[in-house]
PDB file of C-alpha atoms in Angstrom:
ATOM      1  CA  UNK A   1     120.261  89.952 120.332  1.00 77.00           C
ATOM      2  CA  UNK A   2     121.465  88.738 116.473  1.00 87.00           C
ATOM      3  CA  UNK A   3     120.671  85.130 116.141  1.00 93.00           C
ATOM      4  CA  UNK A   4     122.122  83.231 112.938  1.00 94.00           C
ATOM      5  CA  UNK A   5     119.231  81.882 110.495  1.00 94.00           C
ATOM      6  CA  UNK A   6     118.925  80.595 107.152  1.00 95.00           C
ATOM      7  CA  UNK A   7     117.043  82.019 104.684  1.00 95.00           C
ATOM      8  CA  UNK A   8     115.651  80.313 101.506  1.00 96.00           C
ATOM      9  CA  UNK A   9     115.413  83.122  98.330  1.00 98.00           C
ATOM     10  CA  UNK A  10     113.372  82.447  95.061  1.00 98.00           C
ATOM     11  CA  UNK A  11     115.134  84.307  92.435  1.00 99.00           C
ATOM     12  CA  UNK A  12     113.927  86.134  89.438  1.00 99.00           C
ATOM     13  CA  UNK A  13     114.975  84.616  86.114  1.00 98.00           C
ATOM     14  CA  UNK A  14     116.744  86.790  83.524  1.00 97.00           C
ATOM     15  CA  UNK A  15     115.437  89.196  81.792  1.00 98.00           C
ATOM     16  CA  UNK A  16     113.756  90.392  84.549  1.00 98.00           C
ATOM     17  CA  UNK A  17     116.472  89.593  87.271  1.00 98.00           C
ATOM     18  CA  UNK A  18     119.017  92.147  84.864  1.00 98.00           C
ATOM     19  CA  UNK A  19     116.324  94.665  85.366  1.00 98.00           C
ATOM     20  CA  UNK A  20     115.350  94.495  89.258  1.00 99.00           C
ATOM     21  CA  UNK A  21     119.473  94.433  89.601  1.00 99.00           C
ATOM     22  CA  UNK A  22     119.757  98.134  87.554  1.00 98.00           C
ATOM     23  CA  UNK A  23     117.211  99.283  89.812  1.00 98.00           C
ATOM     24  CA  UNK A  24     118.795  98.464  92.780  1.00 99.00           C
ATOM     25  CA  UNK A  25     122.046  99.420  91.073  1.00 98.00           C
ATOM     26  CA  UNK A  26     120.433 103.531  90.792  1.00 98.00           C
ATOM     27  CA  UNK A  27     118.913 103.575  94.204  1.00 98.00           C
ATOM     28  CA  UNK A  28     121.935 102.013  96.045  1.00 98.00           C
ATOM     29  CA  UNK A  29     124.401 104.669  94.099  1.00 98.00           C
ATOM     30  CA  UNK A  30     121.405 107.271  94.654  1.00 98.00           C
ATOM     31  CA  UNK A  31     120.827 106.502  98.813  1.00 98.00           C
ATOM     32  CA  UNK A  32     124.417 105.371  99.465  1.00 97.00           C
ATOM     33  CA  UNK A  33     122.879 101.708 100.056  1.00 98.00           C
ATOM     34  CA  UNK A  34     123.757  98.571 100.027  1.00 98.00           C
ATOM     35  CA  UNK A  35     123.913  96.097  97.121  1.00 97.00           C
ATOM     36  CA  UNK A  36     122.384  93.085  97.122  1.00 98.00           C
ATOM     37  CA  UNK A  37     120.678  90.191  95.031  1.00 98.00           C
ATOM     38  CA  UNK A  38     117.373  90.276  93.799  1.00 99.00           C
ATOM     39  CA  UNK A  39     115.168  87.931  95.457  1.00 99.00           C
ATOM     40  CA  UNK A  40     111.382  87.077  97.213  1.00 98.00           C
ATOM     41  CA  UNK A  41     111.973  85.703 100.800  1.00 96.00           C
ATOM     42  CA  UNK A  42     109.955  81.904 100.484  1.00 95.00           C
ATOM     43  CA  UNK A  43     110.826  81.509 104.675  1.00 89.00           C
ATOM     44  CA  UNK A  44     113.707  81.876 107.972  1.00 91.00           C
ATOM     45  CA  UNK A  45     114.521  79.030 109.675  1.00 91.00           C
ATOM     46  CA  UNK A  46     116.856  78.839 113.194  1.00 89.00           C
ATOM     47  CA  UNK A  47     117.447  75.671 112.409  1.00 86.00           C
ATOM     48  CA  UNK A  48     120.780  74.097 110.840  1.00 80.00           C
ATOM     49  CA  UNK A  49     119.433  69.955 110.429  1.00 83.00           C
ATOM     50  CA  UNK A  50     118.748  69.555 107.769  1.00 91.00           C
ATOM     51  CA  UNK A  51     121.635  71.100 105.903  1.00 94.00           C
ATOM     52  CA  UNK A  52     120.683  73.786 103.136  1.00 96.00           C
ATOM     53  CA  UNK A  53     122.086  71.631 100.523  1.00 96.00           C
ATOM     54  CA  UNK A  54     119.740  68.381 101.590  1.00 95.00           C
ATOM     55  CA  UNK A  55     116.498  70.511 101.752  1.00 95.00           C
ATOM     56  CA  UNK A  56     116.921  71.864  98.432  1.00 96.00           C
ATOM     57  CA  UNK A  57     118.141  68.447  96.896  1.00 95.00           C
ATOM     58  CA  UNK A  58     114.418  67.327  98.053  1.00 94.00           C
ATOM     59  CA  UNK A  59     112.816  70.217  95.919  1.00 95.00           C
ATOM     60  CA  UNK A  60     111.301  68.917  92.818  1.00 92.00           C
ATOM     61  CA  UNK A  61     109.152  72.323  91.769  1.00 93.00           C
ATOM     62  CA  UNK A  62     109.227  74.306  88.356  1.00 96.00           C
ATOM     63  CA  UNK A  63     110.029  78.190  87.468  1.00 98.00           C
ATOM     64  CA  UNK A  64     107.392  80.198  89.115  1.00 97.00           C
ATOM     65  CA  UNK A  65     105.532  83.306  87.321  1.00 98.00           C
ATOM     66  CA  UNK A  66     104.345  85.707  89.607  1.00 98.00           C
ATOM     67  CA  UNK A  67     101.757  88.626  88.605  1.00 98.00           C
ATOM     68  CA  UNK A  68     102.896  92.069  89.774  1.00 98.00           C
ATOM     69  CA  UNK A  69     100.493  93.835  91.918  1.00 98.00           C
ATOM     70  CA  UNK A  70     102.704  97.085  92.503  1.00 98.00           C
ATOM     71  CA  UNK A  71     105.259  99.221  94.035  1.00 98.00           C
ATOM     72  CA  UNK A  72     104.785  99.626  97.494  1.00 98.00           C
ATOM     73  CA  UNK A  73     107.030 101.220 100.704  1.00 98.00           C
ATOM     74  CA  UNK A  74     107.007 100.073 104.812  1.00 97.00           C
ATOM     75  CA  UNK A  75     108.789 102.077 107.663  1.00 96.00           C
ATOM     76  CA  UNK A  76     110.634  98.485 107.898  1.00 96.00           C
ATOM     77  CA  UNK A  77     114.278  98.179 106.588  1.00 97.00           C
ATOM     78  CA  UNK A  78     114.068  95.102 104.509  1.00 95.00           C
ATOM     79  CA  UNK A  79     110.464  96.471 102.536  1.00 96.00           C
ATOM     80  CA  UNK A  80     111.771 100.178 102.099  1.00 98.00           C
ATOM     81  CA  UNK A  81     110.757 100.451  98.863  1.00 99.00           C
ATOM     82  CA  UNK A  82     109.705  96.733  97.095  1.00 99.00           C
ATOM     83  CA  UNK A  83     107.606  95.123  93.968  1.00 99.00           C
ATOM     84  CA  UNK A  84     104.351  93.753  95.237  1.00 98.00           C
ATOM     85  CA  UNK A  85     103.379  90.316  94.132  1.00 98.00           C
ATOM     86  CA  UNK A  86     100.208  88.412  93.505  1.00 97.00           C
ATOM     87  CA  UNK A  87     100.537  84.928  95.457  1.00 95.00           C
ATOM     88  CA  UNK A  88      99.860  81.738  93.219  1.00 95.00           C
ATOM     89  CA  UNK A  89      98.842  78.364  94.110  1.00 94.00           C
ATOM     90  CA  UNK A  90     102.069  77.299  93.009  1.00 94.00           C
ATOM     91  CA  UNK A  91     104.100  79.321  95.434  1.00 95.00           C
ATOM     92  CA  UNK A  92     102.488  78.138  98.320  1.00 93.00           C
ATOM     93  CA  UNK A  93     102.840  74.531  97.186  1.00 92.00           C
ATOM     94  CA  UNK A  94     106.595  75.136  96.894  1.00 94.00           C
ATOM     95  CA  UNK A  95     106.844  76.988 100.312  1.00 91.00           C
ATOM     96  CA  UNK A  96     105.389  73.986 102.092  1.00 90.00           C
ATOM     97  CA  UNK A  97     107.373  71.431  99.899  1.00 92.00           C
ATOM     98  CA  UNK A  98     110.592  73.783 101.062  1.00 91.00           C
ATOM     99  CA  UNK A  99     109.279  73.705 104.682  1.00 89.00           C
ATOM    100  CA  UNK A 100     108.899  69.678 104.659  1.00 90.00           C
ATOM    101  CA  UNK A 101     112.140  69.563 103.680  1.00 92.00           C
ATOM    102  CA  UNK A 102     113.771  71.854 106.067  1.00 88.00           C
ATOM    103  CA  UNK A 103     111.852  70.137 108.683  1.00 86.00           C
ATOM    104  CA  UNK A 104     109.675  72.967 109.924  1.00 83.00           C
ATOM    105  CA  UNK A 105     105.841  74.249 109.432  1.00 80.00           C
ATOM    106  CA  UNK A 106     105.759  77.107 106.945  1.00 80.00           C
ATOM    107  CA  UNK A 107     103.255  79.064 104.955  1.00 76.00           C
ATOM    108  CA  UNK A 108     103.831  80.525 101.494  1.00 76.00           C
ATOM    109  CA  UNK A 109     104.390  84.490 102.108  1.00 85.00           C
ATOM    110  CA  UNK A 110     101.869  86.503 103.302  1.00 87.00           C
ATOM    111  CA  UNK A 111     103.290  89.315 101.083  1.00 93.00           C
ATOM    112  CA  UNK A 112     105.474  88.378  98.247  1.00 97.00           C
ATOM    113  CA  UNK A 113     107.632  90.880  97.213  1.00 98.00           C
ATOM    114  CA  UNK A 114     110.958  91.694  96.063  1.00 99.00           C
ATOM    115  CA  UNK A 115     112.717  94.327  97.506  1.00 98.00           C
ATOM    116  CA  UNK A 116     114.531  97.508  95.651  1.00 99.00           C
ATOM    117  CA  UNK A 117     115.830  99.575  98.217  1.00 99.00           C
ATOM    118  CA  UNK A 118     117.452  99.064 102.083  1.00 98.00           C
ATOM    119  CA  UNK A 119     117.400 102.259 103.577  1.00 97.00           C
ATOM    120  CA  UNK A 120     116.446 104.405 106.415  1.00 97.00           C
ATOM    121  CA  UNK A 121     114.757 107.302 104.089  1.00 97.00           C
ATOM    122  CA  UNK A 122     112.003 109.469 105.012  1.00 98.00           C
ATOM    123  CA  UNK A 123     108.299 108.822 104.416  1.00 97.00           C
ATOM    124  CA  UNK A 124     107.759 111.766 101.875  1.00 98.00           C
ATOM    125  CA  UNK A 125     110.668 110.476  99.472  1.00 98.00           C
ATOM    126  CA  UNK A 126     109.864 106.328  99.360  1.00 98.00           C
ATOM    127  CA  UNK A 127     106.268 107.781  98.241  1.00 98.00           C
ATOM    128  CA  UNK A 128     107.494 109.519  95.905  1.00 98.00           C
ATOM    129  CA  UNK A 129     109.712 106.695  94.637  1.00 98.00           C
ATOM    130  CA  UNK A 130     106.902 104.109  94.891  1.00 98.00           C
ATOM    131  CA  UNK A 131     104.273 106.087  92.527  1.00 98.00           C
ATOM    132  CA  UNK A 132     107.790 106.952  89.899  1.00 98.00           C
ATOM    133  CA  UNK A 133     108.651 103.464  88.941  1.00 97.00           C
ATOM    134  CA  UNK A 134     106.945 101.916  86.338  1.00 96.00           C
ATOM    135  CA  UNK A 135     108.304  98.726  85.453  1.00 96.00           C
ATOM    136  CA  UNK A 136     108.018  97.820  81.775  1.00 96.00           C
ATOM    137  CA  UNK A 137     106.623  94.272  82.774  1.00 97.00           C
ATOM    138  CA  UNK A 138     103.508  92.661  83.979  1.00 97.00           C
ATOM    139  CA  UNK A 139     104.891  89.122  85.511  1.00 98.00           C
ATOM    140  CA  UNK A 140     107.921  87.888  87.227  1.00 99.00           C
ATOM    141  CA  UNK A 141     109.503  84.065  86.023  1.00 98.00           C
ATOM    142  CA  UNK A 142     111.045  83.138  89.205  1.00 98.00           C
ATOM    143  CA  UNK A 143     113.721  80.197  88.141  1.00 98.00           C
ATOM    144  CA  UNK A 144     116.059  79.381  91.057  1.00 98.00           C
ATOM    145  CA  UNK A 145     116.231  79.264  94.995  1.00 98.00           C
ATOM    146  CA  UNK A 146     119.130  80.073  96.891  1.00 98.00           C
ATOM    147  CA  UNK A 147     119.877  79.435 100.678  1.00 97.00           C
ATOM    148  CA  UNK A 148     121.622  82.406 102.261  1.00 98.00           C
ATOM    149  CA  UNK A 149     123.055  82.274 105.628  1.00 97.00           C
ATOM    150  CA  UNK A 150     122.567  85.673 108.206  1.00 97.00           C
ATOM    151  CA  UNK A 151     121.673  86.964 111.196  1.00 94.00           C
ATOM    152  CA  UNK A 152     118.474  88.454 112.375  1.00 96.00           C
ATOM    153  CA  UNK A 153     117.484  90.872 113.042  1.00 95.00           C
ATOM    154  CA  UNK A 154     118.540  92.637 109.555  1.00 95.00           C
ATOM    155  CA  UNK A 155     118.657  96.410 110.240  1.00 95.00           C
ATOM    156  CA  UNK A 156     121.903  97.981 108.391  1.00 95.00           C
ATOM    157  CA  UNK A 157     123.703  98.092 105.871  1.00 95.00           C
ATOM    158  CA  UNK A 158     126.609  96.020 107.744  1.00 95.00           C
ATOM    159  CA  UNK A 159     124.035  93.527 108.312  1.00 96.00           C
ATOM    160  CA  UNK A 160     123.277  92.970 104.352  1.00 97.00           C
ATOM    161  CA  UNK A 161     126.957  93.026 103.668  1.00 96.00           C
ATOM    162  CA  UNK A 162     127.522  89.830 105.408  1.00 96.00           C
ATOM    163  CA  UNK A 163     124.904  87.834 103.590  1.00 97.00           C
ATOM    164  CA  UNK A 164     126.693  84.392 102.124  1.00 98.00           C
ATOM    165  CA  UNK A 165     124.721  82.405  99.722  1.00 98.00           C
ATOM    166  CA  UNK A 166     125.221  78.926 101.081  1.00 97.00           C
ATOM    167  CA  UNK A 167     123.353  76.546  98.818  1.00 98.00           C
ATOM    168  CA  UNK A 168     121.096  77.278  95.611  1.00 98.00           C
ATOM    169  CA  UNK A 169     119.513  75.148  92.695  1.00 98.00           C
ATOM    170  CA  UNK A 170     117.894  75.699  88.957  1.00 97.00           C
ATOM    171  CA  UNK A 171     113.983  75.204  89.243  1.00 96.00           C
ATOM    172  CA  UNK A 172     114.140  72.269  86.569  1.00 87.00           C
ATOM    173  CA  UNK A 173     111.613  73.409  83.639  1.00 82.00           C
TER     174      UNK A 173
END
């Protein structure tokens, strides 16, 4: 059963959010897949009190750099083929400052990682595509988080189409 949740996105900061978004571009055209914005998943919430908007008036964090760790693959739709991230001290403080404010309990990521590629493809070929891209950098500046409104679970491409971003906000530096 699909059950609407809101999800709260940190976003890369340009340069590096131009380059994750010409990856995707190649391996949507290349996999007939779908498009979407670059982004590490902080947490899901069920919950609509507090509004988007007031939690992420309440956040008071900075950019975020992130170390990459890799490129890694999962049989799971949303980690088909994804950047691997070391987790920080400072991204955990700012998922349980963004929990407090959405009113729930949440831990930073277990894996942080943002994702390349939504696609049912087999095993042999996200391998492949895994140990081929070499990205020309070593850390991520994460400078913005967006609230996006879907439903769960996400499985197809229908399901990423009708992602709406329905609040965001600048990290202030």
């Amino acid at each position: 059963m699909k059950k609407t949740a809101t999800v709260y996105w940190l976003l890369p900061a340009n340069p590096e959010r131009n380059l994750f978004c010409e990856v995707i571009r190649i391996l949507r055209k290349e996999f007939r897949a779908p498009n979407f914005e670059p982004h590490l998943t902080l947490f899901v919430t069920t919950k609509d009190q507090p509004t988007p908007k007031k939690v992420l008036r309440q956040i008071r964090s900075r950019p975020i750099r992130l170390e990459v760790r890799d490129v890694a693959h999962s049989p799971k739709f949303t980690k088909t083929l994804f950047v691997r991230f070391k987790s920080s001290s400072v991204l955990r403080k700012l998922g349980t400052e963004l929990g407090r404010a959405g009113g729930v309990s949440t831990k930073a990521p277990s894996d942080p990682h943002v994702s390349l590629l939504y696609k049912k493809i087999p095993q042999r070929i996200k391998k492949e595509l895994a140990a081929a891209i070499k990205l020309p950098v070593r850390n991520v500046r994460f400078d913005s988080i967006a609230a996006v409104r879907l439903t769960l679970p996400v499985r197809t491409s229908a399901d990423v189409a009708s992602w709406r971003v329905v609040a965001s906000k600048k990290l202030a530096p």
